[in-house]
Amino acid sequence: MAHTDRQTMRRVLGREIAGTIGLLTDEHDFRAMQHYRSFTFDDHATYLRQVEDLLRTRAQQGSHTTVALFDPQEYAEYCTARNLDPDLPANRTRFTAQLATTGPTIPYDGQPLADLVPTLVDEAVRQATWEYAATLLSRLGACATCGEDIGRAAFARASDLLTRILDTAPPGYRHLVCSVTATPETLVAVLHADGETDGTTHLDEAEALEFTTVLALGLATQGPGGLVMRTSAPGTPDQVYGWRMRGDGLEPLTAGEVFDAYCTDAESGELISPESGVDYCVPPDLGEEGPLPDHHH
């Protein structure tokens, strides 16, 4: 009887333990891990099925699990920096535990792994974009003319612009895309926001931080870039409008320019039929600029 009680208590305690699994999402990373003798999986598809079975079992037992993106190169660097043997499973779990606090993670809620993996990869790309843009901003230093921190001033200006863009948008679901040409590739940030009829806006704070950082980088470097927003509300046509980055601000695109951008294939340059129920229009007036650092050189 006492033995049964101990088993029951262990099962109850097991449900109180949160877990994280580091997932090898693609074949290339999987092959990299096969260099370790302690990694005994032979086939990536089989590995993914076993991971999904494990996640489903833990969920059925009432355990919460998050899935993290496992990068073999980062793992090797982690072990080298700490003088750890990368061929020990205990060190892989130690690295995974760190991912749970520093890397992109997705909670497992019973969704198929085929749906979870793209979301996890998108989250990793989003975090990497923010980190890269933030690093470039921090490296800009102080303005030689006025001494103002260029990155900090640009972030304040980007925050003010984003607030005014959301405040002047019609109620409904808003989908914003900001692209900035940077070296070595173009940075793209996406923000989703819901605007209520009472003027309140609901958005994801992490998305907003990334979006503002990328916008700030474009303003600070004054390179090619733009921002487009699509708003949707029941019973009305979707509205699409945008701005190009010009100097340290935004210049409204004409309705024709927005139409051309949306109705031209980015790779081939060929025309695409316009969507029905969509208005390509001029953006609303953003109003007066708020109090910002006096940096406009």
PDB file of C-alpha atoms in Angstrom:
ATOM      1  CA  MET A   1       0.000   0.000   0.000  1.00  0.00           C
ATOM      2  CA  ALA A   2       2.830   2.393   0.946  1.00  0.00           C
ATOM      3  CA  HIS A   3       4.644   1.517  -2.300  1.00  0.00           C
ATOM      4  CA  THR A   4       1.495   2.324  -4.316  1.00  0.00           C
ATOM      5  CA  ASP A   5       1.133   5.645  -2.517  1.00  0.00           C
ATOM      6  CA  ARG A   6       4.737   6.549  -3.339  1.00  0.00           C
ATOM      7  CA  GLN A   7       4.156   5.734  -7.020  1.00  0.00           C
ATOM      8  CA  THR A   8       1.018   7.875  -7.044  1.00  0.00           C
ATOM      9  CA  MET A   9       2.859  10.774  -5.425  1.00  0.00           C
ATOM     10  CA  ARG A  10       5.674  10.506  -7.973  1.00  0.00           C
ATOM     11  CA  ARG A  11       3.150  10.632 -10.821  1.00  0.00           C
ATOM     12  CA  VAL A  12       1.515  13.693  -9.248  1.00  0.00           C
ATOM     13  CA  LEU A  13       4.901  15.375  -8.800  1.00  0.00           C
ATOM     14  CA  GLY A  14       5.775  14.483 -12.394  1.00  0.00           C
ATOM     15  CA  ARG A  15       2.887  16.615 -13.596  1.00  0.00           C
ATOM     16  CA  GLU A  16       4.380  19.573 -11.714  1.00  0.00           C
ATOM     17  CA  ILE A  17       7.646  19.445 -13.676  1.00  0.00           C
ATOM     18  CA  ALA A  18       7.797  21.634 -16.771  1.00  0.00           C
ATOM     19  CA  GLY A  19       9.989  20.333 -19.583  1.00  0.00           C
ATOM     20  CA  THR A  20      11.775  21.648 -22.659  1.00  0.00           C
ATOM     21  CA  ILE A  21      12.891  19.637 -25.650  1.00  0.00           C
ATOM     22  CA  GLY A  22      15.437  20.927 -28.142  1.00  0.00           C
ATOM     23  CA  LEU A  23      14.163  20.113 -31.620  1.00  0.00           C
ATOM     24  CA  LEU A  24      16.278  19.529 -34.733  1.00  0.00           C
ATOM     25  CA  THR A  25      13.879  20.923 -37.301  1.00  0.00           C
ATOM     26  CA  ASP A  26      15.764  20.183 -40.515  1.00  0.00           C
ATOM     27  CA  GLU A  27      17.829  17.428 -42.096  1.00  0.00           C
ATOM     28  CA  HIS A  28      21.046  19.457 -42.106  1.00  0.00           C
ATOM     29  CA  ASP A  29      21.027  20.006 -38.342  1.00  0.00           C
ATOM     30  CA  PHE A  30      20.047  16.381 -37.789  1.00  0.00           C
ATOM     31  CA  ARG A  31      23.052  15.141 -39.778  1.00  0.00           C
ATOM     32  CA  ALA A  32      25.333  17.429 -37.774  1.00  0.00           C
ATOM     33  CA  MET A  33      24.217  15.787 -34.533  1.00  0.00           C
ATOM     34  CA  GLN A  34      24.868  12.309 -35.949  1.00  0.00           C
ATOM     35  CA  HIS A  35      28.587  12.996 -35.547  1.00  0.00           C
ATOM     36  CA  TYR A  36      28.098  12.326 -31.830  1.00  0.00           C
ATOM     37  CA  ARG A  37      28.082   8.639 -30.897  1.00  0.00           C
ATOM     38  CA  SER A  38      25.573   9.250 -28.089  1.00  0.00           C
ATOM     39  CA  PHE A  39      23.037  10.600 -30.611  1.00  0.00           C
ATOM     40  CA  THR A  40      21.581   7.294 -31.777  1.00  0.00           C
ATOM     41  CA  PHE A  41      18.862   8.339 -34.243  1.00  0.00           C
ATOM     42  CA  ASP A  42      19.456   7.238 -37.852  1.00  0.00           C
ATOM     43  CA  ASP A  43      16.585   8.895 -39.692  1.00  0.00           C
ATOM     44  CA  HIS A  44      15.210  12.424 -39.347  1.00  0.00           C
ATOM     45  CA  ALA A  45      11.613  11.466 -40.147  1.00  0.00           C
ATOM     46  CA  THR A  46      11.691   8.737 -37.499  1.00  0.00           C
ATOM     47  CA  TYR A  47      13.221  11.181 -35.030  1.00  0.00           C
ATOM     48  CA  LEU A  48      10.382  13.670 -35.624  1.00  0.00           C
ATOM     49  CA  ARG A  49       7.744  10.983 -35.155  1.00  0.00           C
ATOM     50  CA  GLN A  50       9.337   9.913 -31.858  1.00  0.00           C
ATOM     51  CA  VAL A  51       9.447  13.536 -30.669  1.00  0.00           C
ATOM     52  CA  GLU A  52       5.775  13.979 -31.533  1.00  0.00           C
ATOM     53  CA  ASP A  53       4.860  10.775 -29.679  1.00  0.00           C
ATOM     54  CA  LEU A  54       6.793  11.975 -26.628  1.00  0.00           C
ATOM     55  CA  LEU A  55       5.094  15.373 -26.689  1.00  0.00           C
ATOM     56  CA  ARG A  56       1.666  13.784 -27.040  1.00  0.00           C
ATOM     57  CA  THR A  57       2.338  11.384 -24.162  1.00  0.00           C
ATOM     58  CA  ARG A  58       3.507  14.150 -21.857  1.00  0.00           C
ATOM     59  CA  ALA A  59       0.427  16.207 -22.720  1.00  0.00           C
ATOM     60  CA  GLN A  60      -1.851  13.262 -21.967  1.00  0.00           C
ATOM     61  CA  GLN A  61      -0.135  12.897 -18.594  1.00  0.00           C
ATOM     62  CA  GLY A  62      -0.849  16.539 -17.809  1.00  0.00           C
ATOM     63  CA  SER A  63       2.751  17.753 -18.231  1.00  0.00           C
ATOM     64  CA  HIS A  64       3.602  21.082 -19.845  1.00  0.00           C
ATOM     65  CA  THR A  65       6.346  21.028 -22.491  1.00  0.00           C
ATOM     66  CA  THR A  66       7.929  23.772 -24.534  1.00  0.00           C
ATOM     67  CA  VAL A  67       9.805  23.137 -27.767  1.00  0.00           C
ATOM     68  CA  ALA A  68      13.038  25.012 -28.477  1.00  0.00           C
ATOM     69  CA  LEU A  69      15.053  25.252 -31.677  1.00  0.00           C
ATOM     70  CA  PHE A  70      18.263  23.224 -31.217  1.00  0.00           C
ATOM     71  CA  ASP A  71      21.185  24.621 -33.226  1.00  0.00           C
ATOM     72  CA  PRO A  72      24.152  22.182 -33.401  1.00  0.00           C
ATOM     73  CA  GLN A  73      26.657  24.961 -34.091  1.00  0.00           C
ATOM     74  CA  GLU A  74      25.510  26.991 -31.096  1.00  0.00           C
ATOM     75  CA  TYR A  75      25.625  23.814 -29.014  1.00  0.00           C
ATOM     76  CA  ALA A  76      29.226  23.103 -30.063  1.00  0.00           C
ATOM     77  CA  GLU A  77      30.232  26.675 -29.212  1.00  0.00           C
ATOM     78  CA  TYR A  78      28.430  26.384 -25.864  1.00  0.00           C
ATOM     79  CA  CYS A  79      30.383  23.243 -24.977  1.00  0.00           C
ATOM     80  CA  THR A  80      33.708  24.704 -26.141  1.00  0.00           C
ATOM     81  CA  ALA A  81      33.233  27.850 -24.057  1.00  0.00           C
ATOM     82  CA  ARG A  82      32.541  25.758 -20.913  1.00  0.00           C
ATOM     83  CA  ASN A  83      34.997  22.939 -21.621  1.00  0.00           C
ATOM     84  CA  LEU A  84      32.150  20.404 -21.789  1.00  0.00           C
ATOM     85  CA  ASP A  85      32.056  17.150 -23.734  1.00  0.00           C
ATOM     86  CA  PRO A  86      29.388  17.650 -26.448  1.00  0.00           C
ATOM     87  CA  ASP A  87      28.957  13.881 -26.761  1.00  0.00           C
ATOM     88  CA  LEU A  88      27.334  13.605 -23.344  1.00  0.00           C
ATOM     89  CA  PRO A  89      23.506  13.690 -23.328  1.00  0.00           C
ATOM     90  CA  ALA A  90      23.601  15.502 -19.970  1.00  0.00           C
ATOM     91  CA  ASN A  91      25.334  18.448 -21.626  1.00  0.00           C
ATOM     92  CA  ARG A  92      22.713  18.517 -24.385  1.00  0.00           C
ATOM     93  CA  THR A  93      19.986  18.762 -21.752  1.00  0.00           C
ATOM     94  CA  ARG A  94      21.961  21.500 -19.976  1.00  0.00           C
ATOM     95  CA  PHE A  95      22.145  23.470 -23.235  1.00  0.00           C
ATOM     96  CA  THR A  96      18.440  22.880 -23.861  1.00  0.00           C
ATOM     97  CA  ALA A  97      17.604  24.179 -20.384  1.00  0.00           C
ATOM     98  CA  GLN A  98      19.428  27.402 -21.297  1.00  0.00           C
ATOM     99  CA  LEU A  99      17.442  27.621 -24.542  1.00  0.00           C
ATOM    100  CA  ALA A 100      14.276  27.605 -22.455  1.00  0.00           C
ATOM    101  CA  THR A 101      15.248  30.995 -21.005  1.00  0.00           C
ATOM    102  CA  THR A 102      17.205  32.637 -23.846  1.00  0.00           C
ATOM    103  CA  GLY A 103      16.074  31.118 -27.129  1.00  0.00           C
ATOM    104  CA  PRO A 104      12.821  31.001 -29.070  1.00  0.00           C
ATOM    105  CA  THR A 105      10.357  28.466 -27.665  1.00  0.00           C
ATOM    106  CA  ILE A 106       6.824  27.352 -28.508  1.00  0.00           C
ATOM    107  CA  PRO A 107       4.488  25.690 -25.985  1.00  0.00           C
ATOM    108  CA  TYR A 108       3.153  22.325 -27.092  1.00  0.00           C
ATOM    109  CA  ASP A 109      -0.640  22.396 -26.948  1.00  0.00           C
ATOM    110  CA  GLY A 110      -1.387  19.198 -28.835  1.00  0.00           C
ATOM    111  CA  GLN A 111      -0.842  20.667 -32.302  1.00  0.00           C
ATOM    112  CA  PRO A 112       0.762  18.463 -35.000  1.00  0.00           C
ATOM    113  CA  LEU A 113       4.518  18.825 -35.211  1.00  0.00           C
ATOM    114  CA  ALA A 114       4.081  19.808 -38.878  1.00  0.00           C
ATOM    115  CA  ASP A 115       2.241  22.929 -37.644  1.00  0.00           C
ATOM    116  CA  LEU A 116       4.543  23.630 -34.708  1.00  0.00           C
ATOM    117  CA  VAL A 117       7.838  23.531 -36.638  1.00  0.00           C
ATOM    118  CA  PRO A 118       7.115  26.456 -39.034  1.00  0.00           C
ATOM    119  CA  THR A 119       5.909  28.547 -36.086  1.00  0.00           C
ATOM    120  CA  LEU A 120       9.085  27.754 -34.169  1.00  0.00           C
ATOM    121  CA  VAL A 121      11.291  28.615 -37.148  1.00  0.00           C
ATOM    122  CA  ASP A 122       9.406  31.897 -37.677  1.00  0.00           C
ATOM    123  CA  GLU A 123       9.922  32.735 -34.004  1.00  0.00           C
ATOM    124  CA  ALA A 124      13.644  32.043 -34.339  1.00  0.00           C
ATOM    125  CA  VAL A 125      13.884  34.266 -37.426  1.00  0.00           C
ATOM    126  CA  ARG A 126      11.979  37.025 -35.633  1.00  0.00           C
ATOM    127  CA  GLN A 127      14.307  36.918 -32.630  1.00  0.00           C
ATOM    128  CA  ALA A 128      17.418  36.816 -34.812  1.00  0.00           C
ATOM    129  CA  THR A 129      16.151  39.801 -36.826  1.00  0.00           C
ATOM    130  CA  TRP A 130      15.571  41.811 -33.652  1.00  0.00           C
ATOM    131  CA  GLU A 131      18.994  40.916 -32.214  1.00  0.00           C
ATOM    132  CA  TYR A 132      20.760  41.827 -35.462  1.00  0.00           C
ATOM    133  CA  ALA A 133      18.908  45.130 -35.859  1.00  0.00           C
ATOM    134  CA  ALA A 134      19.508  46.014 -32.200  1.00  0.00           C
ATOM    135  CA  THR A 135      23.224  45.268 -32.599  1.00  0.00           C
ATOM    136  CA  LEU A 136      23.493  47.494 -35.672  1.00  0.00           C
ATOM    137  CA  LEU A 137      21.634  50.294 -33.870  1.00  0.00           C
ATOM    138  CA  SER A 138      23.945  50.111 -30.861  1.00  0.00           C
ATOM    139  CA  ARG A 139      27.013  50.341 -33.106  1.00  0.00           C
ATOM    140  CA  LEU A 140      25.951  53.669 -34.630  1.00  0.00           C
ATOM    141  CA  GLY A 141      27.245  55.525 -31.591  1.00  0.00           C
ATOM    142  CA  ALA A 142      26.857  59.243 -30.978  1.00  0.00           C
ATOM    143  CA  CYS A 143      26.153  61.943 -33.551  1.00  0.00           C
ATOM    144  CA  ALA A 144      29.344  63.847 -34.391  1.00  0.00           C
ATOM    145  CA  THR A 145      27.340  67.087 -34.629  1.00  0.00           C
ATOM    146  CA  CYS A 146      25.206  67.097 -31.476  1.00  0.00           C
ATOM    147  CA  GLY A 147      26.461  64.156 -29.428  1.00  0.00           C
ATOM    148  CA  GLU A 148      23.015  62.498 -29.331  1.00  0.00           C
ATOM    149  CA  ASP A 149      23.007  58.685 -29.294  1.00  0.00           C
ATOM    150  CA  ILE A 150      21.832  57.943 -32.851  1.00  0.00           C
ATOM    151  CA  GLY A 151      20.311  54.571 -32.108  1.00  0.00           C
ATOM    152  CA  ARG A 152      18.411  55.755 -29.042  1.00  0.00           C
ATOM    153  CA  ALA A 153      17.071  58.817 -30.864  1.00  0.00           C
ATOM    154  CA  ALA A 154      15.984  56.692 -33.843  1.00  0.00           C
ATOM    155  CA  PHE A 155      14.210  54.211 -31.575  1.00  0.00           C
ATOM    156  CA  ALA A 156      12.291  57.026 -29.875  1.00  0.00           C
ATOM    157  CA  ARG A 157      11.292  58.415 -33.258  1.00  0.00           C
ATOM    158  CA  ALA A 158      10.249  54.970 -34.528  1.00  0.00           C
ATOM    159  CA  SER A 159       8.145  54.411 -31.399  1.00  0.00           C
ATOM    160  CA  ASP A 160       6.380  57.727 -31.925  1.00  0.00           C
ATOM    161  CA  LEU A 161       5.743  56.959 -35.611  1.00  0.00           C
ATOM    162  CA  LEU A 162       4.344  53.507 -34.837  1.00  0.00           C
ATOM    163  CA  THR A 163       2.019  54.958 -32.207  1.00  0.00           C
ATOM    164  CA  ARG A 164       0.698  57.549 -34.659  1.00  0.00           C
ATOM    165  CA  ILE A 165       0.296  54.937 -37.425  1.00  0.00           C
ATOM    166  CA  LEU A 166      -1.827  52.753 -35.147  1.00  0.00           C
ATOM    167  CA  ASP A 167      -3.764  55.693 -33.721  1.00  0.00           C
ATOM    168  CA  THR A 168      -4.784  56.949 -37.176  1.00  0.00           C
ATOM    169  CA  ALA A 169      -5.649  53.504 -38.597  1.00  0.00           C
ATOM    170  CA  PRO A 170      -9.315  52.504 -38.920  1.00  0.00           C
ATOM    171  CA  PRO A 171     -10.632  50.004 -36.360  1.00  0.00           C
ATOM    172  CA  GLY A 172     -10.108  46.338 -37.130  1.00  0.00           C
ATOM    173  CA  TYR A 173      -7.286  43.898 -37.647  1.00  0.00           C
ATOM    174  CA  ARG A 174      -4.007  45.532 -38.713  1.00  0.00           C
ATOM    175  CA  HIS A 175      -1.135  43.740 -40.429  1.00  0.00           C
ATOM    176  CA  LEU A 176       2.038  45.822 -40.744  1.00  0.00           C
ATOM    177  CA  VAL A 177       5.233  44.937 -42.608  1.00  0.00           C
ATOM    178  CA  CYS A 178       8.447  46.963 -42.357  1.00  0.00           C
ATOM    179  CA  SER A 179      11.408  46.208 -44.620  1.00  0.00           C
ATOM    180  CA  VAL A 180      14.836  47.802 -44.423  1.00  0.00           C
ATOM    181  CA  THR A 181      17.711  47.167 -46.808  1.00  0.00           C
ATOM    182  CA  ALA A 182      20.731  46.297 -44.688  1.00  0.00           C
ATOM    183  CA  THR A 183      24.007  44.431 -45.141  1.00  0.00           C
ATOM    184  CA  PRO A 184      24.103  41.593 -46.015  1.00  0.00           C
ATOM    185  CA  GLU A 185      20.342  41.167 -46.526  1.00  0.00           C
ATOM    186  CA  THR A 186      17.031  42.947 -46.191  1.00  0.00           C
ATOM    187  CA  LEU A 187      15.494  42.897 -42.707  1.00  0.00           C
ATOM    188  CA  VAL A 188      11.751  42.354 -42.487  1.00  0.00           C
ATOM    189  CA  ALA A 189       9.575  42.779 -39.389  1.00  0.00           C
ATOM    190  CA  VAL A 190       5.867  42.008 -39.070  1.00  0.00           C
ATOM    191  CA  LEU A 191       3.399  43.332 -36.520  1.00  0.00           C
ATOM    192  CA  HIS A 192      -0.195  42.240 -35.918  1.00  0.00           C
ATOM    193  CA  ALA A 193      -2.529  44.509 -33.994  1.00  0.00           C
ATOM    194  CA  ASP A 194      -6.244  44.616 -33.220  1.00  0.00           C
ATOM    195  CA  GLY A 195      -7.833  48.057 -33.032  1.00  0.00           C
ATOM    196  CA  GLU A 196     -11.086  48.452 -31.115  1.00  0.00           C
ATOM    197  CA  THR A 197     -13.772  51.031 -31.858  1.00  0.00           C
ATOM    198  CA  ASP A 198     -12.965  52.775 -28.552  1.00  0.00           C
ATOM    199  CA  GLY A 199      -9.430  53.506 -29.753  1.00  0.00           C
ATOM    200  CA  THR A 200      -7.594  50.825 -27.776  1.00  0.00           C
ATOM    201  CA  THR A 201      -5.054  48.658 -29.575  1.00  0.00           C
ATOM    202  CA  HIS A 202      -4.006  45.133 -28.655  1.00  0.00           C
ATOM    203  CA  LEU A 203      -0.647  43.853 -29.875  1.00  0.00           C
ATOM    204  CA  ASP A 204       2.169  41.472 -28.974  1.00  0.00           C
ATOM    205  CA  GLU A 205       4.885  43.358 -27.080  1.00  0.00           C
ATOM    206  CA  ALA A 206       7.718  41.210 -28.460  1.00  0.00           C
ATOM    207  CA  GLU A 207       6.517  41.781 -32.031  1.00  0.00           C
ATOM    208  CA  ALA A 208       6.187  45.516 -31.346  1.00  0.00           C
ATOM    209  CA  LEU A 209       9.748  45.679 -29.985  1.00  0.00           C
ATOM    210  CA  GLU A 210      11.180  43.924 -33.023  1.00  0.00           C
ATOM    211  CA  PHE A 211       9.125  46.034 -35.441  1.00  0.00           C
ATOM    212  CA  THR A 212      10.161  49.288 -33.762  1.00  0.00           C
ATOM    213  CA  THR A 213      13.826  48.250 -33.742  1.00  0.00           C
ATOM    214  CA  VAL A 214      13.851  47.464 -37.469  1.00  0.00           C
ATOM    215  CA  LEU A 215      12.001  50.698 -38.250  1.00  0.00           C
ATOM    216  CA  ALA A 216      14.490  52.603 -36.080  1.00  0.00           C
ATOM    217  CA  LEU A 217      17.404  51.070 -37.976  1.00  0.00           C
ATOM    218  CA  GLY A 218      15.923  52.242 -41.270  1.00  0.00           C
ATOM    219  CA  LEU A 219      15.409  55.765 -39.924  1.00  0.00           C
ATOM    220  CA  ALA A 220      18.893  55.929 -38.405  1.00  0.00           C
ATOM    221  CA  THR A 221      20.746  54.684 -41.485  1.00  0.00           C
ATOM    222  CA  GLN A 222      18.441  56.527 -43.923  1.00  0.00           C
ATOM    223  CA  GLY A 223      18.713  53.586 -46.302  1.00  0.00           C
ATOM    224  CA  PRO A 224      16.064  52.181 -48.635  1.00  0.00           C
ATOM    225  CA  GLY A 225      13.039  50.843 -46.829  1.00  0.00           C
ATOM    226  CA  GLY A 226       9.300  51.025 -46.456  1.00  0.00           C
ATOM    227  CA  LEU A 227       6.286  50.245 -44.330  1.00  0.00           C
ATOM    228  CA  VAL A 228       2.947  48.872 -45.521  1.00  0.00           C
ATOM    229  CA  MET A 229      -0.220  48.274 -43.527  1.00  0.00           C
ATOM    230  CA  ARG A 230      -3.338  46.296 -44.343  1.00  0.00           C
ATOM    231  CA  THR A 231      -6.460  46.784 -42.252  1.00  0.00           C
ATOM    232  CA  SER A 232      -9.442  44.449 -42.194  1.00  0.00           C
ATOM    233  CA  ALA A 233     -12.866  44.876 -40.600  1.00  0.00           C
ATOM    234  CA  PRO A 234     -16.193  43.052 -41.096  1.00  0.00           C
ATOM    235  CA  GLY A 235     -18.475  44.544 -43.726  1.00  0.00           C
ATOM    236  CA  THR A 236     -15.889  46.867 -45.281  1.00  0.00           C
ATOM    237  CA  PRO A 237     -13.195  46.443 -47.959  1.00  0.00           C
ATOM    238  CA  ASP A 238      -9.652  45.879 -46.741  1.00  0.00           C
ATOM    239  CA  GLN A 239      -7.503  48.996 -46.909  1.00  0.00           C
ATOM    240  CA  VAL A 240      -3.842  48.857 -47.956  1.00  0.00           C
ATOM    241  CA  TYR A 241      -1.514  51.829 -47.717  1.00  0.00           C
ATOM    242  CA  GLY A 242       2.077  52.597 -46.858  1.00  0.00           C
ATOM    243  CA  TRP A 243       5.116  54.820 -46.688  1.00  0.00           C
ATOM    244  CA  ARG A 244       8.656  54.838 -48.001  1.00  0.00           C
ATOM    245  CA  MET A 245      11.515  55.817 -45.719  1.00  0.00           C
ATOM    246  CA  ARG A 246      12.836  59.211 -46.652  1.00  0.00           C
ATOM    247  CA  GLY A 247      15.567  60.804 -44.574  1.00  0.00           C
ATOM    248  CA  ASP A 248      14.761  60.215 -40.926  1.00  0.00           C
ATOM    249  CA  GLY A 249      10.999  60.017 -41.542  1.00  0.00           C
ATOM    250  CA  LEU A 250       8.240  58.429 -43.605  1.00  0.00           C
ATOM    251  CA  GLU A 251       6.870  59.697 -46.918  1.00  0.00           C
ATOM    252  CA  PRO A 252       3.351  58.569 -47.919  1.00  0.00           C
ATOM    253  CA  LEU A 253       3.031  56.328 -50.958  1.00  0.00           C
ATOM    254  CA  THR A 254       0.393  57.224 -53.538  1.00  0.00           C
ATOM    255  CA  ALA A 255      -2.491  54.827 -54.128  1.00  0.00           C
ATOM    256  CA  GLY A 256      -0.934  53.945 -57.490  1.00  0.00           C
ATOM    257  CA  GLU A 257       2.412  53.113 -55.905  1.00  0.00           C
ATOM    258  CA  VAL A 258       0.727  50.852 -53.349  1.00  0.00           C
ATOM    259  CA  PHE A 259      -1.277  49.176 -56.129  1.00  0.00           C
ATOM    260  CA  ASP A 260       1.881  48.606 -58.190  1.00  0.00           C
ATOM    261  CA  ALA A 261       3.711  47.137 -55.182  1.00  0.00           C
ATOM    262  CA  TYR A 262       0.907  44.706 -54.362  1.00  0.00           C
ATOM    263  CA  CYS A 263       0.133  43.751 -57.943  1.00  0.00           C
ATOM    264  CA  THR A 264       3.685  43.034 -59.127  1.00  0.00           C
ATOM    265  CA  ASP A 265       5.482  39.746 -58.543  1.00  0.00           C
ATOM    266  CA  ALA A 266       8.604  40.524 -56.503  1.00  0.00           C
ATOM    267  CA  GLU A 267      10.716  37.875 -58.272  1.00  0.00           C
ATOM    268  CA  SER A 268       9.543  37.955 -61.889  1.00  0.00           C
ATOM    269  CA  GLY A 269       8.326  41.544 -62.069  1.00  0.00           C
ATOM    270  CA  GLU A 270       5.161  40.387 -63.811  1.00  0.00           C
ATOM    271  CA  LEU A 271       1.762  41.884 -63.035  1.00  0.00           C
ATOM    272  CA  ILE A 272      -0.583  40.073 -60.641  1.00  0.00           C
ATOM    273  CA  SER A 273      -4.349  40.461 -60.713  1.00  0.00           C
ATOM    274  CA  PRO A 274      -5.529  42.770 -57.902  1.00  0.00           C
ATOM    275  CA  GLU A 275      -7.527  41.245 -55.071  1.00  0.00           C
ATOM    276  CA  SER A 276     -11.236  41.850 -54.997  1.00  0.00           C
ATOM    277  CA  GLY A 277     -12.588  43.749 -51.997  1.00  0.00           C
ATOM    278  CA  VAL A 278      -9.343  45.645 -51.422  1.00  0.00           C
ATOM    279  CA  ASP A 279      -8.852  49.405 -51.562  1.00  0.00           C
ATOM    280  CA  TYR A 280      -5.335  50.603 -52.351  1.00  0.00           C
ATOM    281  CA  CYS A 281      -5.251  54.092 -50.907  1.00  0.00           C
ATOM    282  CA  VAL A 282      -3.248  56.982 -49.529  1.00  0.00           C
ATOM    283  CA  PRO A 283      -2.381  56.701 -45.812  1.00  0.00           C
ATOM    284  CA  PRO A 284      -4.070  59.022 -43.340  1.00  0.00           C
ATOM    285  CA  ASP A 285      -2.304  62.087 -41.983  1.00  0.00           C
ATOM    286  CA  LEU A 286      -0.210  60.962 -39.017  1.00  0.00           C
ATOM    287  CA  GLY A 287      -0.670  64.233 -37.192  1.00  0.00           C
ATOM    288  CA  GLU A 288       1.890  66.173 -35.204  1.00  0.00           C
ATOM    289  CA  GLU A 289       5.161  64.605 -34.128  1.00  0.00           C
ATOM    290  CA  GLY A 290       5.537  64.057 -30.390  1.00  0.00           C
ATOM    291  CA  PRO A 291       8.394  65.434 -28.249  1.00  0.00           C
ATOM    292  CA  LEU A 292      11.550  63.644 -29.367  1.00  0.00           C
ATOM    293  CA  PRO A 293      15.321  64.052 -29.030  1.00  0.00           C
ATOM    294  CA  ASP A 294      16.419  66.947 -31.212  1.00  0.00           C
ATOM    295  CA  HIS A 295      18.422  64.898 -33.697  1.00  0.00           C
ATOM    296  CA  HIS A 296      17.686  65.567 -37.368  1.00  0.00           C
ATOM    297  CA  HIS A 297      21.137  65.770 -38.948  1.00  0.00           C
TER     298      HIS A 297
END
